[in-house]
Amino acid sequence: MVGSGWSVLLPRHCAVCNAWLPAETEWMIACDSCALDWPELHAGFGSMVMKERCRMPFAAMGFRLRTRGELNAQLGAIKYGGNRWLAKQWGNWLGHRVPRLASYSQPLVLVPVPLHWRKQWKRGYNQAEWIARGLSQAWRCEVASSALRRLRHHSSMTGMNRVDRVGIVRDLYQVESPGLASEIGIVLVDDVMTTGATLSACGNALKRSGLNWLGGITLALA
Ligand SMILES: [Zn+2]
């Protein structure tokens, strides 16, 4: 049930308090009273920070991540809680908050940042891919899930600084789909951006293969 009909078939409720959501707010993730408690989302400022970290022309995010709180719990459920449908729902929300690149008239494709196959096998899915699927519904574009491949597995980069991370991820990603035409604009999708090292490494791999990397979008900026 991967098609666009799932949101019609399933009852829609707030991801935080489980209250029913009215049908006309199909893309909303939370009810008004829950969303009112969220911190300022700082999306415009966040995209400036992201552009600086990755030197990419297009950058966007859904919200700024705090160490505690509901949004952090939502990310945990997406990443470790096995909730791929929640990831898709958040992706759809993201696509309604951030307009599709209006300045780019060529076809657009979303490329999720890949997990190493072993990690994906353990987790059962790649959360970035499901965010991309939700986003693609809102933006009406394709998702190329296997365009990139992660070559090695590392336990975690949490706690590392940018220099360490850049060194580790530099040649970590490889383009798997040379079939993507060079005029197709590619936007990378991930759940969280921390130092930007991962998005940079993926973007550089795309550029090295002669592909048209436009930038990246993440649900959260850490
Ligand atoms: Zn609620």
XYZ file of C-alpha atoms and ligand atoms in Angstrom:
223
model
C 0.000 0.000 0.000
C 2.657 2.462 -1.103
C 0.434 4.516 -3.408
C -1.084 7.884 -2.632
C -4.335 6.361 -1.393
C -3.103 5.347 2.046
C -3.965 8.639 3.733
C -7.540 8.317 2.514
C -7.877 4.774 3.779
C -6.384 5.279 7.228
C -8.008 7.464 9.869
C -5.884 10.535 10.419
C -4.904 11.604 13.863
C -2.413 13.826 15.621
C 1.026 12.178 15.846
C 1.494 13.608 19.351
C -1.823 13.299 21.247
C -3.732 10.973 18.908
C -6.722 13.337 18.555
C -8.599 13.056 15.240
C -7.616 15.523 12.552
C -10.216 17.079 10.258
C -10.083 15.808 6.665
C -9.201 19.184 5.179
C -5.878 19.234 7.053
C -4.718 16.085 5.279
C -1.033 17.005 5.291
C -0.918 18.252 8.871
C 0.986 16.043 11.286
C -0.371 17.358 14.600
C -3.516 19.037 15.896
C -3.479 22.806 16.424
C -3.153 22.638 20.208
C -0.109 20.338 20.006
C 1.562 22.316 17.199
C 1.035 25.491 19.236
C 3.429 24.110 21.870
C 6.244 23.569 19.379
C 9.157 25.966 19.425
C 9.575 28.420 16.580
C 10.558 26.365 13.539
C 13.187 28.866 12.261
C 13.025 27.370 8.770
C 14.404 30.415 6.913
C 17.360 30.841 9.195
C 17.950 27.080 9.235
C 18.270 26.946 5.472
C 20.966 29.657 5.622
C 22.925 27.574 8.132
C 22.533 24.485 5.942
C 23.705 26.286 2.791
C 26.775 27.469 4.629
C 27.625 24.013 5.969
C 27.226 22.251 2.612
C 27.843 24.994 0.053
C 24.758 24.003 -1.849
C 22.392 26.337 -3.721
C 19.175 24.871 -2.333
C 18.702 23.958 1.318
C 15.597 23.562 3.432
C 14.502 22.007 6.699
C 11.308 21.388 8.625
C 12.360 22.367 12.120
C 15.280 23.015 14.449
C 15.962 20.055 16.699
C 16.056 20.493 20.463
C 17.560 17.977 22.858
C 14.195 17.298 24.434
C 10.613 17.588 23.409
C 7.926 16.210 21.166
C 9.708 16.778 17.877
C 12.720 14.864 19.138
C 10.438 12.008 20.154
C 8.907 12.026 16.668
C 12.358 11.657 15.103
C 13.127 8.798 17.481
C 9.953 7.008 16.411
C 10.902 7.458 12.760
C 14.490 6.313 13.187
C 14.389 3.650 15.890
C 10.708 2.935 16.466
C 10.102 1.200 13.156
C 7.487 3.756 12.160
C 7.974 4.198 8.418
C 4.427 5.528 7.916
C 5.135 8.306 10.387
C 8.271 9.126 8.374
C 6.159 9.362 5.229
C 3.598 11.546 6.975
C 6.338 13.911 8.160
C 7.760 13.972 4.619
C 4.380 15.032 3.302
C 4.171 17.727 5.981
C 7.650 18.923 4.965
C 6.595 19.152 1.330
C 3.684 21.407 2.267
C 5.795 23.644 4.486
C 8.617 24.030 1.974
C 7.557 24.934 -1.560
C 9.021 22.905 -4.443
C 11.898 24.784 -6.107
C 9.958 27.259 -8.223
C 13.067 28.506 -10.029
C 13.845 25.064 -11.401
C 11.710 24.163 -14.407
C 13.387 20.857 -15.325
C 12.272 17.516 -13.876
C 13.210 16.984 -10.245
C 14.141 13.782 -8.495
C 14.526 13.133 -4.755
C 17.464 10.981 -3.658
C 17.361 9.750 -0.040
C 20.684 9.504 1.790
C 21.287 5.739 1.848
C 22.045 3.563 4.850
C 24.632 0.836 4.624
C 22.816 -2.335 3.546
C 23.555 -4.027 6.861
C 22.030 -1.191 8.879
C 18.991 -1.057 6.608
C 18.575 -4.803 6.894
C 18.604 -4.528 10.695
C 16.227 -1.582 10.782
C 13.998 -2.910 8.036
C 13.825 0.353 6.115
C 15.618 3.620 5.442
C 13.817 6.467 7.196
C 15.212 9.014 4.699
C 13.570 7.061 1.883
C 10.153 7.217 3.587
C 10.504 10.927 4.268
C 11.324 11.299 0.564
C 8.211 9.307 -0.393
C 5.962 11.631 1.613
C 7.756 14.667 0.238
C 7.395 13.393 -3.333
C 3.608 13.293 -2.934
C 3.532 16.963 -1.999
C 6.077 18.031 -4.619
C 4.779 15.643 -7.292
C 8.142 14.267 -8.306
C 9.961 10.932 -8.395
C 12.095 9.259 -5.713
C 15.274 7.488 -6.834
C 15.869 5.280 -3.784
C 18.872 3.389 -5.119
C 20.657 6.259 -6.866
C 23.339 6.276 -4.167
C 25.008 3.474 -2.259
C 26.835 3.640 1.046
C 30.043 1.634 0.799
C 31.071 1.122 4.417
C 29.395 0.757 7.766
C 30.333 2.821 10.838
C 28.678 2.381 14.192
C 27.873 6.036 14.837
C 29.286 9.514 14.268
C 27.472 11.009 17.253
C 29.872 13.145 19.258
C 32.365 13.632 16.434
C 33.227 17.100 15.181
C 32.938 18.210 11.569
C 36.586 17.552 10.657
C 36.347 13.939 11.862
C 33.046 13.415 10.113
C 34.192 14.894 6.802
C 37.223 12.589 6.819
C 35.137 9.510 7.487
C 32.400 10.158 4.967
C 34.479 11.620 2.125
C 34.441 8.584 -0.168
C 31.650 6.761 1.569
C 28.976 7.173 -1.102
C 28.890 5.988 -4.671
C 26.441 6.693 -7.483
C 24.540 3.558 -8.459
C 22.175 4.942 -11.092
C 24.152 6.421 -13.954
C 20.822 6.282 -15.824
C 19.778 9.607 -14.261
C 19.997 12.229 -17.010
C 22.233 15.215 -16.343
C 19.394 17.740 -16.813
C 17.376 16.169 -13.984
C 17.763 18.224 -10.805
C 18.626 16.147 -7.755
C 17.598 17.071 -4.216
C 19.013 14.942 -1.399
C 16.691 13.984 1.460
C 17.657 13.025 5.014
C 16.057 12.984 8.462
C 18.547 15.183 10.338
C 21.422 17.408 9.294
C 24.133 17.782 11.928
C 27.438 19.020 10.507
C 26.419 18.644 6.868
C 29.277 16.202 6.199
C 26.932 13.469 4.963
C 24.968 15.717 2.606
C 28.234 17.163 1.256
C 29.696 13.711 0.657
C 26.542 12.548 -1.155
C 26.364 15.747 -3.181
C 30.002 15.513 -4.195
C 29.516 11.898 -5.305
C 26.635 13.041 -7.528
C 28.671 15.917 -8.955
C 31.653 13.657 -9.664
C 29.327 11.504 -11.769
C 28.275 14.526 -13.788
C 24.825 14.735 -12.204
C 22.971 17.924 -11.409
C 22.977 18.219 -7.611
C 20.755 21.110 -6.545
C 20.914 20.734 -2.764
C 19.261 19.015 0.141
C 16.240 19.005 2.407
C 15.994 17.484 5.880
C 13.222 17.120 8.378
C 15.377 18.601 11.141
C 18.520 20.625 11.668
C 20.522 19.652 14.748
Zn -2.506 16.754 19.262
